[in-house]
Structures are given as structure tokens and as C-alpha cells.
């Protein structure tokens, strides 16, 4: 039975006009959140906002589909007449925005459905809030309902495509199309999770002492585990990790004979590295202790996704079968961002030009050139030590330790036969980046190094002079 429309056209238009007013007001309030969130987190959290008010035809069709009369009580049945959608960057941004909306005093939460953690059978993911909003119209104060959806840009991409296909097939979507859409939704969610972890890894200092210290501690544990298999080729350290929930971890430790009182649930449900808490059903990376070590080692390795992504590259380097004389170079390669920039500057502007001069001189004079590896001295680091025969020694030292410190200002000291002939001060200038209205990064000023080019050329000229003196001395002795 088709229920009649009890509202006149004028009454229906007036009601929808009120909802459109609410839509505009709520959209303005949601838009106002974008700048504070970007300022707080240093990146765009809300990418864009969409909104709509149902049209009269759509409203009537939905009411008839559910058997509701189209009268003055229609808003009690249909609470999404006005709808807004907030599109955010990452999965954890959904919780941030939802928390803000739930704590607002001008909105009252009526209902909530979390389709992010528990996706619909179709694969659809989004967080839905039904809120009640007080507003003032030309006819006085009213309270109306609205639906606010919060989803990632990946979830939005999937939902838009799924919606277009639903339009094509109506409600009778072929099974193979529905299954493919569900699989694509799973892949989209995995991509969302990976992008979130990558963002967390980038925003976290990759070279903190905490990460390095824990990774080296963990490398010692893995060396002991690999000791019985020393004859076998070294496997990737990721092979030692298992993925399981904290509940599964507790069960596994119990099966291995660990007494329940030694499990320490408060500690067990935290990351071994950063100490961030886990949910009991959250999957983490685990290295279980060997059965013969259960009693003595009751603290299994538990890593969150962020720490796992940071620790694993360090483990691969620590456990790689590299020669000792190449370890220094590997440490330089594993240095932090700022160190890598200075290493690049040092290699291009100082080490390569200097070694080129010394090599040409060694060929011309028939003297053997010896280049010693860098080493740490008291109060300074010797980055380069080169000997040309027995007559000339050239050294480059610095107050910069490439293995540890990240400095924006440092000095290079040049020595000829252990006498300082010059000092070069270098300052790193960070690139200046601004975000345009489409949230695209725009490079305003590229990164650069500030140093006295004339001073560096003077030092190289003085070293060239020492080479000429050595060449003249050799010729004089040969002539004598």
C-alpha cells in the first residue's frame, strides 16, 4: 500500500528549506575545523567537506520504501534529510574528527555507527554520526537531526565508485561484481593502514637514540637465536616476527609454560620499544622466547606497526654480514636526514675535489697515495686522512660525528702535515614549503648550505702549494 503525502508542496518545500539552512550552518562549522587541525598536526587533516539536503522526490521515495507516512512526523523517522561528509587524510584522523564532533556543545549525539572497524558486508567503511542541532529560523527555534559521515579519501574513492555501479545495476548487483568490490575495499583499507604507518614513521624522528638503542638490543637477541644456525645463510630479521593479538600472545606464553602471575598484563599490552598501549584484539609484531628460555626471559618482543617499520631496517643492517672496514660507511649511510645532507655536502664539495688533487699529484710524482678510514678522536672526528708517500699528510677533521649528532652548524678543519691551514664553517638551511589551497606542497625556498666559497678555494690553493713544494723537493733530490 502506498501511503499518501500528507504535506502540501509548500509545507514540504518550507521543511526542506529549513534543513538546507541547517546544512549550510553545519558545513561552516565543520569547515572552521580545518585550519586549527592543520596547525596542530602540521599537515591537512580534513581534506574537503561535502553536504547535501535530500530533495522532495528522494525523501518521499525513502519514506514509502520503509512504510512511513509523509507528514509532519517524517523527520522523526528519517534522520539524514541533511547530510554532511568529512573526508580526512588517514585512518587515525577519523577518530580525531569524531571525538571533536562528539564533544561539541552545539551538537547532541543521537546515534553512532562505526563501519570503519566493522565494515558492511559490501566492504563499505565510514563512521556515521546522527546528531541533533538547535537552530533559529524565521519561524523560531527548532531542533533538527543531521547525519555526519567521516571517512578517509581512500574509503571515499571506493564508495563513489561503488555507488556509481549500484546506480547501473540498481539493487540487483551481480555476485561477481559485489565480490570484486568487496575485495577492492579490503585492498583500499590495507593501503589506508600502510599510508598511516608511513606517515607516523615519517613524523617520528627516525634516528632517535631510543629507536637505535632498542634495535641494537634486539639485534643481540636475534644473534643468539641465529647462533645454532650459524652455518645457514642469514635470513631476513623479519622472519623472526609473528603477527598476533595480545590475547593470542598471552595464550601462547601460557602454552609454553609461563606462570600466569609472571605475564604482567599491564606491561604485556604495551610496545616493547615506545611503550604505546595496545588493544587486546590489536595485531602486533611478536618474537616469542624459546621454550628453554621462557622462565628466564618472560618479556617477549612486542612491536607496534610504527616501531616495527623503524626497527626492521636497523636490524637488517646490524645483522648483515658486512666486513668491519665497511661498517663505517654503512653507519654513515644509516645516519639521519640532516647527517645525510652533510655527508652529501662533504663528499661533493670537500672529499671528492681533495682526493682528485691528491690522486693526480700521486700519479705525477710516482708516489703511493694511502687513504685511511675515518675515526673518532678525542673532541673531534677525523673524516679523511691521506698520505702521499712519506712527505705529505692531509687531514680533514670536524666537530661533527656522522654516526650520532645532527647539527645545523658545524666546522671542517683542514690540516697539512698535522698543522691546521684552514677552517670552514657550514650552515644547513632548511627548505621552505607552503601549502596551497589544494593542500599541495609548494617549494618556496630550496634547501641550501651556507659557507664561504672563497675560503674553501683558499684552503685548496694552500694544499696545492704544499703539493708543489713536495714535487719540487722530489725533483731536487732526484737531480742531486
Coordinates of C-alpha atoms in Angstrom, one line a residue:
X1 CA 0.0 0.0 0.0
X2 CA 1.4 3.4 -1.0
X3 CA 0.9 5.9 1.8
X4 CA -0.4 9.3 0.7
X5 CA 1.8 12.5 1.0
X6 CA 0.0 14.4 3.8
X7 CA 2.2 17.5 3.4
X8 CA 1.4 20.1 0.8
X9 CA 4.0 21.2 -1.7
X10 CA 4.5 24.5 0.1
X11 CA 4.9 22.7 3.5
X12 CA 7.4 20.2 2.1
X13 CA 9.4 23.0 0.5
X14 CA 9.4 25.0 3.7
X15 CA 10.6 22.0 5.7
X16 CA 13.4 21.2 3.2
X17 CA 14.4 24.9 3.2
X18 CA 14.9 24.7 7.0
X19 CA 17.1 21.7 6.5
X20 CA 19.2 23.4 3.9
X21 CA 19.7 26.3 6.4
X22 CA 21.0 23.7 8.9
X23 CA 23.2 22.1 6.2
X24 CA 24.8 25.5 5.5
X25 CA 25.4 26.3 9.2
X26 CA 26.9 22.9 10.0
X27 CA 29.1 23.0 6.9
X28 CA 30.5 26.4 8.0
X29 CA 31.2 25.0 11.5
X30 CA 33.0 21.9 10.0
X31 CA 35.0 24.0 7.6
X32 CA 36.2 26.1 10.5
X33 CA 37.9 23.0 12.0
X34 CA 40.3 22.6 9.1
X35 CA 42.8 25.4 9.9
X36 CA 43.1 24.6 13.7
X37 CA 43.7 20.9 12.9
X38 CA 46.3 21.7 10.3
X39 CA 48.1 24.0 12.6
X40 CA 48.0 21.4 15.5
X41 CA 49.2 18.4 13.4
X42 CA 51.4 20.2 10.9
X43 CA 49.5 18.7 7.9
X44 CA 46.0 18.8 6.4
X45 CA 43.7 16.5 8.5
X46 CA 40.4 17.4 6.8
X47 CA 40.8 17.4 3.0
X48 CA 37.4 18.5 2.0
X49 CA 33.7 18.5 3.1
X50 CA 30.6 17.6 1.1
X51 CA 27.0 18.3 2.1
X52 CA 23.5 17.8 0.7
X53 CA 19.8 18.1 1.7
X54 CA 17.5 15.4 0.3
X55 CA 15.2 16.5 -2.5
X56 CA 11.5 16.1 -2.1
X57 CA 11.3 13.2 -4.5
X58 CA 14.1 11.3 -2.8
X59 CA 12.5 12.0 0.6
X60 CA 9.2 10.6 -0.5
X61 CA 10.7 7.5 -2.1
X62 CA 12.6 6.6 1.1
X63 CA 9.6 7.1 3.3
X64 CA 7.5 4.8 1.1
X65 CA 10.2 2.2 0.9
X66 CA 10.1 1.9 4.7
X67 CA 6.3 2.4 5.0
X68 CA 6.5 5.7 6.8
X69 CA 3.8 8.4 6.3
X70 CA 5.0 11.6 4.7
X71 CA 3.7 14.0 7.2
X72 CA 4.9 16.4 9.9
X73 CA 6.5 13.5 11.8
X74 CA 8.7 12.4 8.9
X75 CA 11.8 13.9 10.5
X76 CA 11.5 11.5 13.4
X77 CA 11.9 8.6 11.0
X78 CA 14.4 9.9 8.5
X79 CA 17.3 11.5 10.3
X80 CA 19.6 12.0 7.3
X81 CA 17.5 14.6 5.5
X82 CA 20.5 16.8 5.9
X83 CA 23.8 15.0 5.4
X84 CA 27.4 16.1 5.6
X85 CA 30.6 14.2 4.8
X86 CA 34.0 14.9 6.1
X87 CA 36.9 13.5 4.1
X88 CA 40.2 13.1 6.1
X89 CA 43.7 12.0 5.1
X90 CA 44.4 9.0 7.3
X91 CA 42.6 6.3 9.3
X92 CA 43.5 7.8 12.7
X93 CA 42.2 11.2 11.6
X94 CA 38.7 9.7 11.6
X95 CA 38.9 9.2 15.4
X96 CA 40.2 12.7 15.9
X97 CA 37.4 14.3 14.0
X98 CA 34.7 12.1 15.5
X99 CA 36.0 12.9 19.0
X100 CA 35.8 16.6 18.3
X101 CA 32.2 16.3 17.0
X102 CA 31.0 14.2 19.9
X103 CA 32.4 16.8 22.4
X104 CA 30.8 19.8 20.8
X105 CA 28.2 21.5 22.9
X106 CA 26.2 22.7 19.9
X107 CA 25.7 19.1 18.8
X108 CA 24.0 16.2 20.7
X109 CA 24.9 12.7 19.6
X110 CA 21.8 10.6 19.0
X111 CA 23.2 7.5 17.3
X112 CA 26.6 6.3 16.1
X113 CA 27.7 3.5 13.7
X114 CA 31.3 2.6 13.2
X115 CA 31.6 1.0 9.9
X116 CA 35.4 1.6 9.9
X117 CA 36.2 -1.1 12.4
X118 CA 33.2 -3.3 11.4
X119 CA 32.8 -2.9 7.7
X120 CA 29.5 -3.6 6.0
X121 CA 29.3 -7.0 4.1
X122 CA 29.8 -5.0 0.9
X123 CA 33.1 -3.7 2.1
X124 CA 31.8 -0.1 2.9
X125 CA 33.7 1.7 5.6
X126 CA 32.8 5.0 7.2
X127 CA 32.0 6.4 10.6
X128 CA 28.4 7.7 10.8
X129 CA 27.0 10.1 13.5
X130 CA 23.4 11.1 13.9
X131 CA 23.4 14.4 15.7
X132 CA 20.7 16.8 16.9
X133 CA 21.3 20.5 16.2
X134 CA 19.5 23.6 17.7
X135 CA 19.0 26.4 15.2
X136 CA 16.9 29.6 14.7
X137 CA 14.7 30.0 11.7
X138 CA 12.3 32.7 10.5
X139 CA 9.6 30.8 12.4
X140 CA 11.6 30.5 15.7
X141 CA 13.9 27.9 17.4
X142 CA 13.9 24.3 16.1
X143 CA 15.9 21.1 16.8
X144 CA 16.6 19.0 13.7
X145 CA 18.6 15.8 13.0
X146 CA 21.5 15.5 10.6
X147 CA 23.9 12.7 9.6
X148 CA 27.6 13.4 9.6
X149 CA 29.9 10.8 7.9
X150 CA 33.7 10.8 8.4
X151 CA 35.8 8.7 6.1
X152 CA 39.3 8.6 4.5
X153 CA 39.9 9.7 1.0
X154 CA 40.5 6.0 0.1
X155 CA 37.2 5.0 1.6
X156 CA 35.5 7.9 -0.2
X157 CA 37.1 6.8 -3.5
X158 CA 35.8 3.3 -3.1
X159 CA 32.3 4.5 -2.0
X160 CA 31.9 6.8 -5.0
X161 CA 32.8 4.0 -7.5
X162 CA 30.6 1.5 -5.7
X163 CA 27.7 4.0 -5.7
X164 CA 28.0 4.5 -9.5
X165 CA 27.9 0.8 -10.0
X166 CA 24.8 0.4 -7.8
X167 CA 23.1 3.0 -10.0
X168 CA 23.9 1.0 -13.1
X169 CA 22.6 -2.3 -11.7
X170 CA 20.0 -1.0 -9.2
X171 CA 19.8 -3.2 -6.1
X172 CA 20.5 -6.4 -8.1
X173 CA 24.3 -6.2 -8.3
X174 CA 25.7 -9.4 -9.8
X175 CA 27.5 -11.6 -7.3
X176 CA 30.9 -11.4 -9.1
X177 CA 30.7 -7.6 -9.2
X178 CA 29.8 -7.4 -5.5
X179 CA 32.7 -9.8 -4.6
X180 CA 35.2 -7.8 -6.6
X181 CA 34.0 -4.6 -4.9
X182 CA 34.4 -6.2 -1.5
X183 CA 38.0 -7.3 -2.3
X184 CA 38.9 -3.9 -3.6
X185 CA 37.5 -2.4 -0.4
X186 CA 39.9 -4.7 1.6
X187 CA 42.8 -3.6 -0.5
X188 CA 41.9 0.0 -0.1
X189 CA 41.7 -0.4 3.7
X190 CA 45.2 -2.1 3.7
X191 CA 46.5 0.8 1.7
X192 CA 45.0 3.2 4.2
X193 CA 46.7 1.4 7.0
X194 CA 50.1 1.4 5.3
X195 CA 49.8 5.1 4.5
X196 CA 49.0 5.8 8.1
X197 CA 52.0 3.8 9.3
X198 CA 54.3 5.6 6.8
X199 CA 53.0 9.0 8.0
X200 CA 53.6 8.0 11.6
X201 CA 57.1 6.8 10.7
X202 CA 57.9 10.0 8.8
X203 CA 56.6 12.2 11.6
X204 CA 58.6 10.4 14.2
X205 CA 62.3 11.1 14.4
X206 CA 63.8 8.1 12.6
X207 CA 67.2 8.3 14.3
X208 CA 66.3 8.8 17.9
X209 CA 68.6 7.2 20.5
X210 CA 65.6 5.2 21.7
X211 CA 65.0 3.5 18.4
X212 CA 68.6 2.8 17.7
X213 CA 69.3 1.6 21.2
X214 CA 66.4 -0.8 21.2
X215 CA 67.2 -2.0 17.7
X216 CA 70.7 -2.9 18.7
X217 CA 69.5 -4.6 21.8
X218 CA 67.1 -6.6 19.6
X219 CA 69.9 -7.5 17.2
X220 CA 71.8 -9.1 20.1
X221 CA 68.7 -11.2 20.9
X222 CA 68.4 -12.3 17.3
X223 CA 72.1 -13.1 17.1
X224 CA 71.6 -15.6 19.9
X225 CA 68.6 -17.1 18.2
X226 CA 70.6 -17.5 15.0
X227 CA 73.7 -18.9 16.7
X228 CA 72.6 -22.5 16.4
X229 CA 72.1 -21.9 12.6
X230 CA 75.4 -20.2 12.0
X231 CA 76.2 -22.4 9.1
X232 CA 73.0 -21.4 7.4
X233 CA 72.7 -18.3 5.3
X234 CA 71.5 -15.2 7.3
X235 CA 67.7 -14.8 7.0
X236 CA 65.9 -11.6 6.9
X237 CA 65.2 -10.5 10.6
X238 CA 61.5 -10.0 9.7
X239 CA 61.4 -13.8 9.5
X240 CA 61.6 -13.9 13.3
X241 CA 58.5 -11.9 13.9
X242 CA 55.0 -13.3 14.1
X243 CA 51.8 -11.3 13.8
X244 CA 49.2 -11.9 16.6
X245 CA 47.0 -10.2 19.0
X246 CA 47.9 -9.6 22.7
X247 CA 45.2 -12.2 23.7
X248 CA 46.9 -14.7 21.3
X249 CA 50.3 -13.8 22.8
X250 CA 49.1 -14.5 26.3
X251 CA 47.7 -17.9 25.2
X252 CA 51.0 -18.8 23.5
X253 CA 53.1 -17.9 26.6
X254 CA 50.7 -19.9 28.8
X255 CA 51.2 -22.9 26.5
X256 CA 54.9 -22.5 26.7
X257 CA 54.8 -22.9 30.5
X258 CA 54.9 -19.4 31.7
X259 CA 53.1 -18.9 35.1
X260 CA 50.1 -16.5 34.8
X261 CA 51.4 -14.2 37.5
X262 CA 54.6 -13.6 35.5
X263 CA 52.7 -12.3 32.5
X264 CA 52.3 -8.7 33.8
X265 CA 49.3 -7.8 31.7
X266 CA 49.9 -4.0 32.1
X267 CA 53.3 -4.4 30.5
X268 CA 52.5 -7.1 28.1
X269 CA 49.9 -4.9 26.4
X270 CA 52.5 -2.2 25.6
X271 CA 55.0 -1.8 22.8
X272 CA 58.5 -3.0 23.9
X273 CA 60.1 0.0 22.2
X274 CA 57.9 3.1 22.5
X275 CA 55.6 1.7 25.3
X276 CA 52.5 2.7 23.5
X277 CA 49.4 0.7 24.7
X278 CA 47.7 -2.0 22.6
X279 CA 44.1 -3.1 22.4
X280 CA 43.7 -6.8 23.3
X281 CA 42.4 -7.6 19.8
X282 CA 45.1 -5.4 18.1
X283 CA 47.6 -7.3 15.9
X284 CA 51.2 -6.6 16.8
X285 CA 54.6 -8.0 15.8
X286 CA 56.0 -10.5 18.2
X287 CA 59.1 -12.5 18.8
X288 CA 58.3 -15.4 21.2
X289 CA 61.0 -16.6 23.6
X290 CA 62.3 -20.1 23.1
X291 CA 60.8 -22.7 25.2
X292 CA 64.0 -23.3 27.2
X293 CA 64.2 -19.5 27.9
X294 CA 60.6 -19.0 29.0
X295 CA 61.2 -18.7 32.7
X296 CA 64.4 -16.6 32.4
X297 CA 63.0 -14.3 29.6
X298 CA 59.4 -13.6 30.4
X299 CA 59.3 -10.4 28.3
X300 CA 58.7 -11.3 24.7
X301 CA 59.3 -8.7 22.0
X302 CA 56.2 -6.8 21.1
X303 CA 56.3 -4.0 18.5
X304 CA 53.6 -1.7 17.2
X305 CA 53.5 -1.1 13.4
X306 CA 55.3 2.2 13.6
X307 CA 58.3 0.8 15.7
X308 CA 58.4 -2.3 13.6
X309 CA 58.8 -0.2 10.4
X310 CA 61.6 1.8 12.1
X311 CA 63.4 -1.0 13.8
X312 CA 63.5 -3.5 10.9
X313 CA 65.8 -1.5 8.6
X314 CA 68.3 -1.1 11.5
X315 CA 68.1 -4.8 12.3
X316 CA 68.9 -5.7 8.6
X317 CA 72.0 -3.5 8.8
X318 CA 73.1 -4.8 12.2
X319 CA 72.7 -8.4 11.2
X320 CA 74.1 -8.1 7.6
X321 CA 77.4 -10.0 7.1
X322 CA 79.4 -6.9 6.3
X323 CA 83.2 -6.5 6.6
X324 CA 84.4 -4.4 9.5
X325 CA 86.2 -1.9 7.3
X326 CA 83.0 -1.1 5.5
X327 CA 81.0 -0.7 8.7
X328 CA 81.9 3.0 9.0
X329 CA 80.5 3.7 5.5
X330 CA 77.3 1.7 6.4
X331 CA 76.9 3.8 9.6
X332 CA 77.2 7.0 7.5
X333 CA 74.5 5.7 5.1
X334 CA 72.2 4.9 8.0
X335 CA 72.6 8.3 9.5
X336 CA 69.7 10.7 9.9
X337 CA 68.3 13.1 7.4
X338 CA 70.5 16.1 8.4
X339 CA 73.5 13.9 8.6
X340 CA 72.9 12.5 5.1
X341 CA 72.7 16.1 3.8
X342 CA 76.0 17.0 5.4
X343 CA 77.5 13.7 4.2
X344 CA 76.5 14.6 0.7
X345 CA 77.9 18.1 1.0
X346 CA 81.2 16.8 2.5
X347 CA 81.5 14.3 -0.3
X348 CA 80.8 16.7 -3.2
X349 CA 82.5 19.9 -2.0
X350 CA 85.4 18.6 0.1
X351 CA 86.3 14.9 -0.1
X352 CA 86.0 14.4 -3.9
X353 CA 87.8 17.6 -5.0
X354 CA 90.5 16.9 -2.4
X355 CA 91.1 13.3 -3.3
X356 CA 91.1 14.2 -7.0
X357 CA 94.0 16.7 -6.4
X358 CA 95.9 14.1 -4.3
X359 CA 95.5 11.3 -6.9
X360 CA 96.7 13.5 -9.8
X361 CA 99.7 14.5 -7.7
X362 CA 100.5 10.9 -6.7
X363 CA 100.5 9.9 -10.4
X364 CA 102.6 12.8 -11.5
X365 CA 105.2 12.3 -8.7
X366 CA 105.1 8.5 -8.7
X367 CA 104.3 8.4 -5.0
X368 CA 101.8 6.0 -3.4
X369 CA 98.6 7.5 -2.0
X370 CA 97.2 6.0 1.1
X371 CA 93.7 6.9 2.3
X372 CA 92.9 5.9 5.9
X373 CA 89.3 5.4 7.1
X374 CA 87.6 7.9 9.3
X375 CA 88.0 7.5 13.0
X376 CA 86.8 9.2 16.2
X377 CA 89.4 11.1 18.2
X378 CA 89.1 13.0 21.4
X379 CA 86.9 16.0 20.8
X380 CA 86.8 15.6 17.0
X381 CA 86.2 13.2 14.2
X382 CA 88.8 12.6 11.5
X383 CA 86.8 12.3 8.4
X384 CA 89.7 11.9 6.0
X385 CA 93.4 11.1 6.4
X386 CA 95.5 10.8 3.3
X387 CA 99.3 10.2 3.0
X388 CA 101.3 10.9 -0.2
X389 CA 104.4 8.9 0.2
X390 CA 106.4 9.9 3.3
X391 CA 106.4 13.6 2.6
X392 CA 102.8 14.8 2.9
X393 CA 99.9 14.2 5.2
X394 CA 96.5 15.8 4.6
X395 CA 93.6 15.5 7.2
X396 CA 90.1 16.7 7.3
X397 CA 88.5 16.8 10.8
X398 CA 85.3 18.1 12.2
X399 CA 83.3 18.7 15.3
X400 CA 80.6 16.6 13.7
X401 CA 80.1 13.0 14.4
X402 CA 78.3 11.5 11.4
X403 CA 77.2 8.5 13.4
X404 CA 75.3 10.4 16.1
X405 CA 74.9 14.1 16.1
X406 CA 72.5 16.1 13.9
X407 CA 73.8 19.6 13.8
X408 CA 72.7 22.5 11.7
X409 CA 76.1 24.3 12.1
X410 CA 79.4 22.6 12.0
X411 CA 83.1 23.3 11.1
X412 CA 85.6 21.4 9.0
X413 CA 89.3 21.7 9.9
X414 CA 92.0 21.1 7.3
X415 CA 95.5 20.0 8.3
X416 CA 98.6 19.7 6.2
X417 CA 101.4 17.7 8.0
X418 CA 99.3 18.0 11.2
X419 CA 99.2 21.8 11.0
X420 CA 95.8 23.5 10.7
X421 CA 95.7 25.5 7.5
X422 CA 92.1 26.5 7.4
X423 CA 88.6 26.2 9.0
X424 CA 85.4 26.1 7.0
X425 CA 82.1 26.9 8.8
X426 CA 79.0 25.4 7.2
X427 CA 75.3 26.0 8.0
X428 CA 72.4 24.0 6.7
X429 CA 69.3 26.0 5.7
X430 CA 66.0 24.0 5.6
X431 CA 63.7 24.2 2.6
X432 CA 60.7 26.5 3.0
X433 CA 57.4 24.8 2.0
X434 CA 53.9 26.3 1.9
X435 CA 50.6 24.5 1.3
X436 CA 48.4 25.9 -1.4
X437 CA 44.6 25.9 -1.4
X438 CA 44.5 22.4 -2.8
X439 CA 46.8 21.1 0.1
X440 CA 49.6 20.6 -2.4
X441 CA 53.1 21.4 -1.1
X442 CA 54.8 24.3 -2.8
X443 CA 58.6 24.8 -2.5
X444 CA 59.2 28.4 -1.8
X445 CA 63.0 28.2 -1.0
X446 CA 65.1 25.1 -1.7
X447 CA 67.5 23.7 0.9
X448 CA 71.0 25.1 0.8
X449 CA 74.3 25.2 2.6
X450 CA 75.8 28.4 3.7
X451 CA 79.6 28.6 3.6
X452 CA 82.5 30.8 2.3
X453 CA 83.4 29.5 -1.1
X454 CA 86.4 31.8 -1.3
X455 CA 87.7 30.4 2.0
X456 CA 87.4 26.8 0.7
X457 CA 89.2 27.7 -2.5
X458 CA 92.0 29.4 -0.4
X459 CA 92.4 26.2 1.6
X460 CA 92.6 24.0 -1.6
X461 CA 95.1 26.5 -3.0
X462 CA 97.2 26.1 0.1
X463 CA 97.1 22.3 -0.2
X464 CA 98.1 22.7 -3.9
X465 CA 101.0 24.8 -2.8
X466 CA 102.1 22.0 -0.4
X467 CA 101.9 19.5 -3.3
X468 CA 104.0 21.8 -5.5
X469 CA 106.6 22.1 -2.7
X470 CA 106.7 18.3 -2.3
X471 CA 107.1 17.9 -6.1
X472 CA 109.9 20.4 -6.2
X473 CA 111.7 18.7 -3.3
X474 CA 111.4 15.4 -5.1
X475 CA 112.9 16.8 -8.2
X476 CA 115.7 18.5 -6.3
X477 CA 116.6 15.2 -4.6
X478 CA 116.4 13.3 -7.9
X479 CA 118.7 15.9 -9.5
X480 CA 121.1 15.7 -6.6

